[in-house]
Amino acid sequence: MTVGREGLAFRTGGGALLLDFSLVDDCRLLDYRVMLDTPAGVYELSRLGQQTEAFFEKLWAAYAARSRESLFIEGAAALEVEGEYAYTDDGGSAKGKAKLDLRPLCVSIVPHNSGARRIPLCFVRELRLDDYAITIVLDTGE
């Protein structure tokens, strides 16, 4: 397996397959197995041994980079962290673990599923830093 810019490439004795990141709805690490949810079903990657966590982190980093690209997020990040998030918007609500970054024009939330969000800073009414939380209030009140 090779983690590429646009997807995950598999080579087997029977041929090759490229699983494009746009087809991955969720990727998660579960009991030393990497699970990839797609419209065609779930791919289970196992027997990676001690490399499982490192492989998952590399996969998530590539998936996050592709997600940011699809959201037209540009520029160098002033702050990059990984942590818990929660939000409510017109599309519903979500919470979980994500890669979070602050860039000159936006904040991005990139979980290991298809729920990535780009929050433009031009609509920010208030920005609060409290202990270990950053609260962003938009001009819509969200």
Short mmCIF file of C-alpha atoms in Angstrom, two decimals:
data_model
loop_
_atom_site.label_atom_id
_atom_site.label_comp_id
_atom_site.label_asym_id
_atom_site.label_seq_id
_atom_site.Cartn_x
_atom_site.Cartn_y
_atom_site.Cartn_z
CA MET A 1 0.00 0.00 0.00
CA THR A 2 1.13 3.50 -0.76
CA VAL A 3 -0.42 6.70 0.58
CA GLY A 4 -0.46 9.20 -2.25
CA ARG A 5 -1.62 12.77 -2.75
CA GLU A 6 -5.02 11.79 -4.14
CA GLY A 7 -5.63 8.40 -2.60
CA LEU A 8 -4.44 5.06 -1.36
CA ALA A 9 -2.81 2.73 -3.89
CA PHE A 10 -2.94 -1.05 -3.43
CA ARG A 11 -0.79 -3.54 -5.31
CA THR A 12 -1.57 -7.21 -5.15
CA GLY A 13 -0.72 -10.26 -7.19
CA GLY A 14 -4.03 -9.73 -9.00
CA GLY A 15 -3.38 -6.13 -10.03
CA ALA A 16 -3.58 -2.62 -8.67
CA LEU A 17 -6.30 -0.41 -7.23
CA LEU A 18 -6.38 3.30 -6.42
CA LEU A 19 -8.88 4.27 -3.75
CA ASP A 20 -9.43 7.99 -4.27
CA PHE A 21 -9.85 10.02 -1.08
CA SER A 22 -13.05 11.51 -2.52
CA LEU A 23 -14.62 8.05 -2.12
CA VAL A 24 -13.65 7.71 1.55
CA ASP A 25 -16.45 8.77 3.88
CA ASP A 26 -14.58 7.87 7.07
CA CYS A 27 -11.27 6.37 8.10
CA ARG A 28 -10.68 5.17 11.63
CA LEU A 29 -8.25 3.17 13.69
CA LEU A 30 -9.89 0.30 15.55
CA ASP A 31 -7.98 -2.43 17.40
CA TYR A 32 -4.90 -2.18 15.18
CA ARG A 33 -7.01 -2.22 12.04
CA VAL A 34 -7.58 0.72 9.72
CA MET A 35 -11.19 0.87 8.56
CA LEU A 36 -12.12 2.84 5.43
CA ASP A 37 -15.84 3.46 4.84
CA THR A 38 -16.75 3.98 1.18
CA PRO A 39 -19.99 3.84 -0.82
CA ALA A 40 -18.86 0.42 -2.10
CA GLY A 41 -18.38 -0.94 1.43
CA VAL A 42 -15.81 -1.04 4.19
CA TYR A 43 -12.15 -1.73 3.48
CA GLU A 44 -10.33 -3.27 6.43
CA LEU A 45 -6.55 -2.98 6.50
CA SER A 46 -4.97 -5.29 9.03
CA ARG A 47 -1.71 -7.08 9.83
CA LEU A 48 0.25 -3.84 9.79
CA GLY A 49 1.80 -4.67 13.16
CA GLN A 50 3.71 -1.91 14.89
CA GLN A 51 3.33 0.27 11.80
CA THR A 52 -0.46 0.55 12.19
CA GLU A 53 -0.56 3.85 14.07
CA ALA A 54 2.17 5.45 11.94
CA PHE A 55 0.35 4.33 8.78
CA PHE A 56 -2.95 5.76 10.07
CA GLU A 57 -1.32 9.11 10.90
CA LYS A 58 0.24 9.27 7.42
CA LEU A 59 -3.11 8.36 5.86
CA TRP A 60 -4.97 10.98 7.92
CA ALA A 61 -2.39 13.67 7.05
CA ALA A 62 -2.80 12.96 3.31
CA TYR A 63 -6.61 12.80 3.64
CA ALA A 64 -6.56 16.13 5.52
CA ALA A 65 -4.35 17.76 2.89
CA ARG A 66 -6.73 16.64 0.13
CA SER A 67 -9.74 17.84 2.16
CA ARG A 68 -8.15 21.28 2.60
CA GLU A 69 -7.42 21.41 -1.11
CA SER A 70 -11.05 20.62 -1.94
CA LEU A 71 -12.15 23.46 0.37
CA PHE A 72 -9.75 25.89 -1.36
CA ILE A 73 -7.74 26.42 1.82
CA GLU A 74 -4.44 28.07 1.00
CA GLY A 75 -1.54 29.67 2.81
CA ALA A 76 0.68 28.47 5.58
CA ALA A 77 -0.92 27.61 8.89
CA ALA A 78 -0.10 29.95 11.77
CA LEU A 79 -1.26 27.27 14.21
CA GLU A 80 -1.79 23.54 13.69
CA VAL A 81 -3.18 21.28 16.41
CA GLU A 82 -5.11 18.07 16.83
CA GLY A 83 -7.95 17.93 19.31
CA GLU A 84 -11.65 17.78 20.09
CA TYR A 85 -14.17 19.98 18.29
CA ALA A 86 -17.91 20.58 18.37
CA TYR A 87 -20.09 22.80 16.22
CA THR A 88 -23.67 23.41 15.15
CA ASP A 89 -24.56 24.99 11.83
CA ASP A 90 -27.36 24.94 9.26
CA GLY A 91 -26.23 21.48 8.14
CA GLY A 92 -26.60 20.02 11.62
CA SER A 93 -24.06 19.43 14.32
CA ALA A 94 -20.89 17.42 14.70
CA LYS A 95 -18.22 16.68 17.26
CA GLY A 96 -15.16 14.51 17.51
CA LYS A 97 -11.41 14.59 16.98
CA ALA A 98 -9.89 16.62 14.15
CA LYS A 99 -6.86 18.37 12.81
CA LEU A 100 -7.49 22.08 13.41
CA ASP A 101 -5.54 24.93 11.92
CA LEU A 102 -5.57 28.69 11.80
CA ARG A 103 -4.62 30.29 8.51
CA PRO A 104 -4.60 33.93 7.38
CA LEU A 105 -8.12 33.77 5.90
CA CYS A 106 -9.80 30.90 7.75
CA VAL A 107 -9.92 28.25 10.41
CA SER A 108 -10.23 24.66 9.22
CA ILE A 109 -11.62 21.61 10.97
CA VAL A 110 -10.54 18.36 9.34
CA PRO A 111 -11.76 15.18 11.05
CA HIS A 112 -10.93 11.76 9.61
CA ASN A 113 -14.29 11.69 7.85
CA SER A 114 -16.00 13.69 5.10
CA GLY A 115 -17.13 16.41 7.55
CA ALA A 116 -14.31 18.92 6.98
CA ARG A 117 -15.25 22.58 7.47
CA ARG A 118 -13.70 25.89 6.46
CA ILE A 119 -14.67 28.88 8.59
CA PRO A 120 -13.83 32.15 6.83
CA LEU A 121 -12.50 34.77 9.24
CA CYS A 122 -14.26 37.62 7.45
CA PHE A 123 -17.51 36.59 9.19
CA VAL A 124 -16.05 36.43 12.71
CA ARG A 125 -17.65 38.73 15.27
CA GLU A 126 -15.76 37.48 18.30
CA LEU A 127 -12.71 35.32 18.98
CA ARG A 128 -12.11 34.13 22.57
CA LEU A 129 -9.16 32.21 23.96
CA ASP A 130 -10.11 30.56 27.28
CA ASP A 131 -7.66 28.14 28.87
CA TYR A 132 -7.54 25.27 26.34
CA ALA A 133 -10.48 26.37 24.16
CA ILE A 134 -10.82 28.78 21.28
CA THR A 135 -14.37 30.02 20.73
CA ILE A 136 -15.26 31.67 17.44
CA VAL A 137 -18.60 33.47 17.19
CA LEU A 138 -19.76 34.29 13.66
CA ASP A 139 -21.86 37.30 12.72
CA THR A 140 -24.81 34.90 12.32
CA GLY A 141 -24.53 34.02 16.01
CA GLU A 142 -23.22 30.50 15.34
#
